[in-house]
Short mmCIF file of C-alpha atoms in Angstrom, two decimals:
data_model
loop_
_atom_site.label_atom_id
_atom_site.label_comp_id
_atom_site.label_asym_id
_atom_site.label_seq_id
_atom_site.Cartn_x
_atom_site.Cartn_y
_atom_site.Cartn_z
CA GLU A 1 48.56 -43.71 28.83
CA PRO A 2 48.50 -43.54 24.83
CA GLU A 3 46.14 -45.90 23.36
CA VAL A 4 45.02 -47.18 19.96
CA THR A 5 41.44 -46.35 19.18
CA GLN A 6 39.19 -48.24 16.76
CA THR A 7 35.68 -47.57 15.31
CA PRO A 8 33.11 -48.96 15.14
CA SER A 9 33.16 -51.24 18.01
CA HIS A 10 30.68 -53.41 16.41
CA GLN A 11 29.32 -53.50 12.79
CA VAL A 12 26.66 -55.73 11.28
CA THR A 13 26.57 -55.98 7.46
CA GLN A 14 25.09 -57.98 4.73
CA MET A 15 27.20 -60.41 2.71
CA GLY A 16 28.70 -58.66 -0.32
CA GLN A 17 28.66 -55.22 1.26
CA GLU A 18 31.83 -53.10 1.62
CA VAL A 19 33.03 -52.34 5.18
CA ILE A 20 35.74 -50.00 6.44
CA LEU A 21 37.10 -50.18 9.84
CA ARG A 22 39.00 -47.22 11.19
CA CYS A 23 41.86 -46.99 13.64
CA VAL A 24 43.82 -44.31 15.21
CA PRO A 25 47.34 -45.67 16.20
CA ILE A 26 49.43 -44.11 18.87
CA SER A 27 50.67 -40.77 17.56
CA ASN A 28 54.54 -41.43 17.64
CA HIS A 29 54.26 -45.06 16.59
CA LEU A 30 55.38 -45.77 12.91
CA TYR A 31 54.40 -49.48 12.27
CA PHE A 32 50.62 -50.29 11.94
CA TYR A 33 48.89 -53.61 12.03
CA TRP A 34 45.76 -55.36 11.48
CA TYR A 35 44.88 -58.61 13.08
CA ARG A 36 41.73 -60.61 13.22
CA GLN A 37 40.50 -63.19 15.64
CA ILE A 38 37.63 -65.45 14.80
CA LEU A 39 35.46 -66.33 17.82
CA GLY A 40 37.19 -69.00 19.89
CA GLN A 41 40.24 -69.07 17.59
CA LYS A 42 43.73 -67.77 17.51
CA VAL A 43 44.77 -64.20 16.86
CA GLU A 44 45.74 -64.06 13.08
CA PHE A 45 48.08 -61.47 11.31
CA LEU A 46 46.66 -59.83 8.25
CA VAL A 47 48.88 -56.94 7.22
CA SER A 48 51.71 -54.47 8.48
CA PHE A 49 52.15 -51.18 7.22
CA TYR A 50 55.26 -48.72 7.41
CA ASN A 51 56.07 -45.46 5.57
CA ASN A 52 52.81 -45.52 3.69
CA GLU A 53 53.01 -48.98 2.31
CA ILE A 54 52.40 -52.55 3.15
CA SER A 55 55.55 -54.09 4.60
CA GLU A 56 53.99 -57.69 5.13
CA LYS A 57 50.84 -59.52 4.41
CA SER A 58 49.40 -62.79 5.18
CA GLU A 59 47.58 -65.29 2.82
CA ILE A 60 44.33 -64.01 4.52
CA PHE A 61 44.96 -60.72 3.14
CA ASP A 62 43.78 -61.33 -0.46
CA ASP A 63 42.42 -58.95 -3.03
CA GLN A 64 39.18 -58.23 -1.00
CA PHE A 65 41.27 -56.30 1.66
CA SER A 66 43.13 -53.30 1.42
CA VAL A 67 44.55 -50.76 3.84
CA GLU A 68 45.11 -47.02 3.57
CA ARG A 69 46.47 -44.06 5.75
CA PRO A 70 44.35 -41.36 4.30
CA ASP A 71 45.77 -38.60 6.65
CA GLY A 72 48.40 -38.26 9.32
CA SER A 73 46.29 -40.14 12.15
CA ASN A 74 43.69 -42.67 10.56
CA PHE A 75 44.54 -46.07 9.40
CA THR A 76 41.90 -47.92 7.84
CA LEU A 77 41.00 -51.64 6.86
CA LYS A 78 38.72 -52.07 3.78
CA ILE A 79 36.85 -55.35 3.12
CA ARG A 80 35.24 -54.90 -0.55
CA SER A 81 32.78 -57.55 -0.59
CA THR A 82 32.26 -59.23 2.69
CA LYS A 83 31.75 -62.85 3.05
CA LEU A 84 30.25 -64.83 6.10
CA GLU A 85 33.67 -66.13 6.97
CA ASP A 86 34.86 -62.53 7.48
CA SER A 87 32.86 -62.37 10.78
CA ALA A 88 35.52 -61.88 13.49
CA MET A 89 36.97 -59.37 15.81
CA TYR A 90 39.55 -57.21 13.82
CA PHE A 91 42.25 -55.52 15.93
CA CYS A 92 44.43 -52.88 15.06
CA ALA A 93 47.84 -52.38 16.69
CA SER A 94 50.90 -50.26 16.59
CA THR A 95 54.60 -50.19 17.65
CA SER A 96 57.17 -47.66 17.80
CA SER A 97 60.58 -48.04 16.21
CA THR A 98 63.07 -46.02 18.44
CA GLY A 99 65.01 -49.14 18.95
CA ALA A 100 65.05 -48.56 22.64
CA SER A 101 64.48 -51.46 25.02
CA GLY A 102 60.75 -52.28 25.13
CA ALA A 103 59.90 -50.19 22.21
CA ASN A 104 59.03 -53.06 19.69
CA VAL A 105 56.00 -53.87 21.70
CA LEU A 106 52.59 -54.39 20.00
CA THR A 107 49.79 -52.13 21.47
CA PHE A 108 46.26 -53.18 20.63
CA GLY A 109 43.01 -51.27 20.13
CA ALA A 110 39.97 -52.58 21.80
CA GLY A 111 38.72 -54.14 18.40
CA SER A 112 35.97 -53.91 15.96
CA ARG A 113 33.60 -56.74 15.92
CA LEU A 114 32.39 -57.51 12.42
CA THR A 115 29.22 -59.65 11.92
CA VAL A 116 28.32 -60.68 8.29
CA LEU A 117 24.93 -62.01 7.72
CA ARG B 1 55.06 -77.52 12.23
CA LYS B 2 53.21 -74.41 13.46
CA GLU B 3 55.09 -71.42 14.22
CA VAL B 4 54.21 -70.89 17.69
CA GLU B 5 52.70 -73.65 19.85
CA GLN B 6 51.57 -73.55 23.41
CA ASP B 7 50.28 -76.01 26.07
CA PRO B 8 46.68 -76.75 24.96
CA GLY B 9 45.14 -76.18 28.35
CA PRO B 10 42.72 -75.39 29.87
CA PHE B 11 44.47 -75.10 33.28
CA ASN B 12 42.09 -75.09 36.26
CA VAL B 13 43.87 -74.33 39.34
CA PRO B 14 43.06 -73.28 42.85
CA GLU B 15 43.83 -69.73 44.28
CA GLY B 16 47.27 -69.55 45.50
CA ALA B 17 48.70 -72.34 43.27
CA THR B 18 51.72 -72.00 41.02
CA VAL B 19 51.10 -72.58 37.38
CA ALA B 20 53.59 -72.79 34.42
CA PHE B 21 52.94 -72.26 30.77
CA ASN B 22 55.16 -73.51 27.91
CA CYS B 23 55.64 -72.19 24.35
CA THR B 24 57.83 -73.15 21.49
CA TYR B 25 58.57 -71.50 18.32
CA SER B 26 60.00 -72.69 15.03
CA ASN B 27 61.69 -69.66 13.51
CA SER B 28 65.11 -69.50 14.84
CA ALA B 29 65.58 -65.82 13.50
CA SER B 30 62.96 -64.62 16.06
CA GLN B 31 64.23 -61.64 18.02
CA SER B 32 61.43 -60.54 20.38
CA PHE B 33 59.28 -62.57 22.58
CA PHE B 34 56.34 -61.82 24.84
CA TRP B 35 53.61 -63.06 26.99
CA TYR B 36 50.28 -61.23 26.42
CA ARG B 37 47.07 -61.77 28.31
CA GLN B 38 43.64 -61.75 26.74
CA ASP B 39 40.37 -61.73 28.57
CA CYS B 40 37.10 -62.97 26.93
CA ARG B 41 36.23 -60.79 23.91
CA LYS B 42 38.94 -58.15 24.70
CA GLU B 43 41.99 -57.22 23.12
CA PRO B 44 45.36 -58.77 23.98
CA LYS B 45 47.28 -56.80 26.60
CA LEU B 46 51.06 -57.07 27.07
CA LEU B 47 51.99 -58.91 30.23
CA MET B 48 55.46 -58.98 29.87
CA SER B 49 58.52 -59.04 27.35
CA VAL B 50 60.75 -61.91 27.64
CA TYR B 51 64.46 -61.59 27.78
CA SER B 52 67.31 -63.99 27.43
CA SER B 53 68.35 -63.63 31.07
CA GLY B 54 64.85 -64.36 32.20
CA ASN B 55 62.81 -61.67 33.90
CA GLU B 56 60.30 -61.35 36.86
CA ASP B 57 57.50 -58.92 37.40
CA GLY B 58 55.94 -59.53 40.78
CA ARG B 59 54.40 -62.91 40.73
CA PHE B 60 55.03 -63.57 37.25
CA THR B 61 58.40 -65.00 35.75
CA ALA B 62 59.25 -65.40 32.24
CA GLN B 63 62.07 -67.64 30.72
CA LEU B 64 63.60 -67.82 27.26
CA ASN B 65 65.75 -70.62 25.97
CA ARG B 66 66.84 -69.63 22.48
CA ALA B 67 68.80 -72.94 21.95
CA SER B 68 65.61 -74.86 22.57
CA GLN B 69 63.46 -72.35 21.00
CA TYR B 70 61.26 -72.29 24.19
CA ILE B 71 59.57 -69.78 26.35
CA SER B 72 57.86 -70.30 29.71
CA LEU B 73 55.65 -68.30 31.98
CA LEU B 74 55.53 -69.04 35.61
CA ILE B 75 52.64 -67.62 37.85
CA ARG B 76 52.86 -67.82 41.58
CA ASP B 77 50.27 -67.35 43.99
CA SER B 78 47.47 -67.44 41.48
CA LYS B 79 44.61 -64.91 42.02
CA LEU B 80 41.13 -65.12 40.82
CA SER B 81 41.91 -62.15 38.54
CA ASP B 82 44.62 -64.07 36.70
CA SER B 83 41.96 -66.10 34.90
CA ALA B 84 42.36 -65.39 31.32
CA THR B 85 43.98 -66.76 28.11
CA TYR B 86 47.72 -66.30 27.93
CA LEU B 87 49.32 -65.67 24.66
CA CYS B 88 52.74 -66.37 23.57
CA VAL B 89 54.00 -64.00 20.90
CA VAL B 90 57.10 -64.05 18.77
CA ASN B 91 58.47 -61.40 16.49
CA ILE B 92 61.25 -61.45 13.91
CA GLY B 93 62.03 -57.73 13.95
CA TYR B 94 60.64 -54.16 13.45
CA GLY B 95 57.74 -54.09 11.01
CA GLN B 96 57.59 -57.80 10.77
CA ASN B 97 54.69 -59.96 11.67
CA PHE B 98 54.10 -60.64 15.42
CA VAL B 99 53.16 -64.39 15.39
CA PHE B 100 50.72 -65.52 18.02
CA GLY B 101 50.36 -68.83 19.63
CA PRO B 102 46.94 -70.30 20.12
CA GLY B 103 46.85 -69.41 23.84
CA THR B 104 46.52 -71.28 27.00
CA ARG B 105 43.47 -70.68 28.95
CA LEU B 106 43.76 -70.37 32.79
CA SER B 107 40.93 -70.61 35.23
CA VAL B 108 41.77 -69.84 38.85
CA LEU B 109 39.13 -71.24 41.09
CA PRO B 110 38.21 -70.09 44.57
#
């Protein structure tokens, strides 16, 4: 079964450092997403990406965050200068766009746990 | 008003019980509706999509009421393995944000 893969599974960093989280979405999917989940809290939308540009972003996704699709497979989330409150699980997800029934379903990767010290 | 609201839980039920979860959403333009399941420290996984006509998958039944902006999930004959957090998810359309409810935690007890 096709899957979304994420690396690293866990990253520990010092406050103020830059972090890049990587994702390989499902190969025939066209819409890509980043979500985050602070421990014990709800899943929160960060950004969606389509056709090599951001299609929607939340208030959380401020100037410290950026996304990129540097090649045909990877989709990255960069946090320029991490804060303690950035500690969370970051989930990458993707959907297809065929319009077929059941196509608009969000498939998640296993997540990257970020710990900021 | 929050975009997607769910029963706060937790629900603690014995094996074999029937349990129902409720969800309401605020955006009347919402097009797609889902129930996801999330185990502790894992990613959300699709349990089922929810259709206007209602749909059933084994022990799970989902209902959608667009007029009331209400979604439900019924689990019959609960198993220990059903213990998880159940997330109600709503989407406006392709490429748009999927909005997650806060989740309802279910513990099925032996």
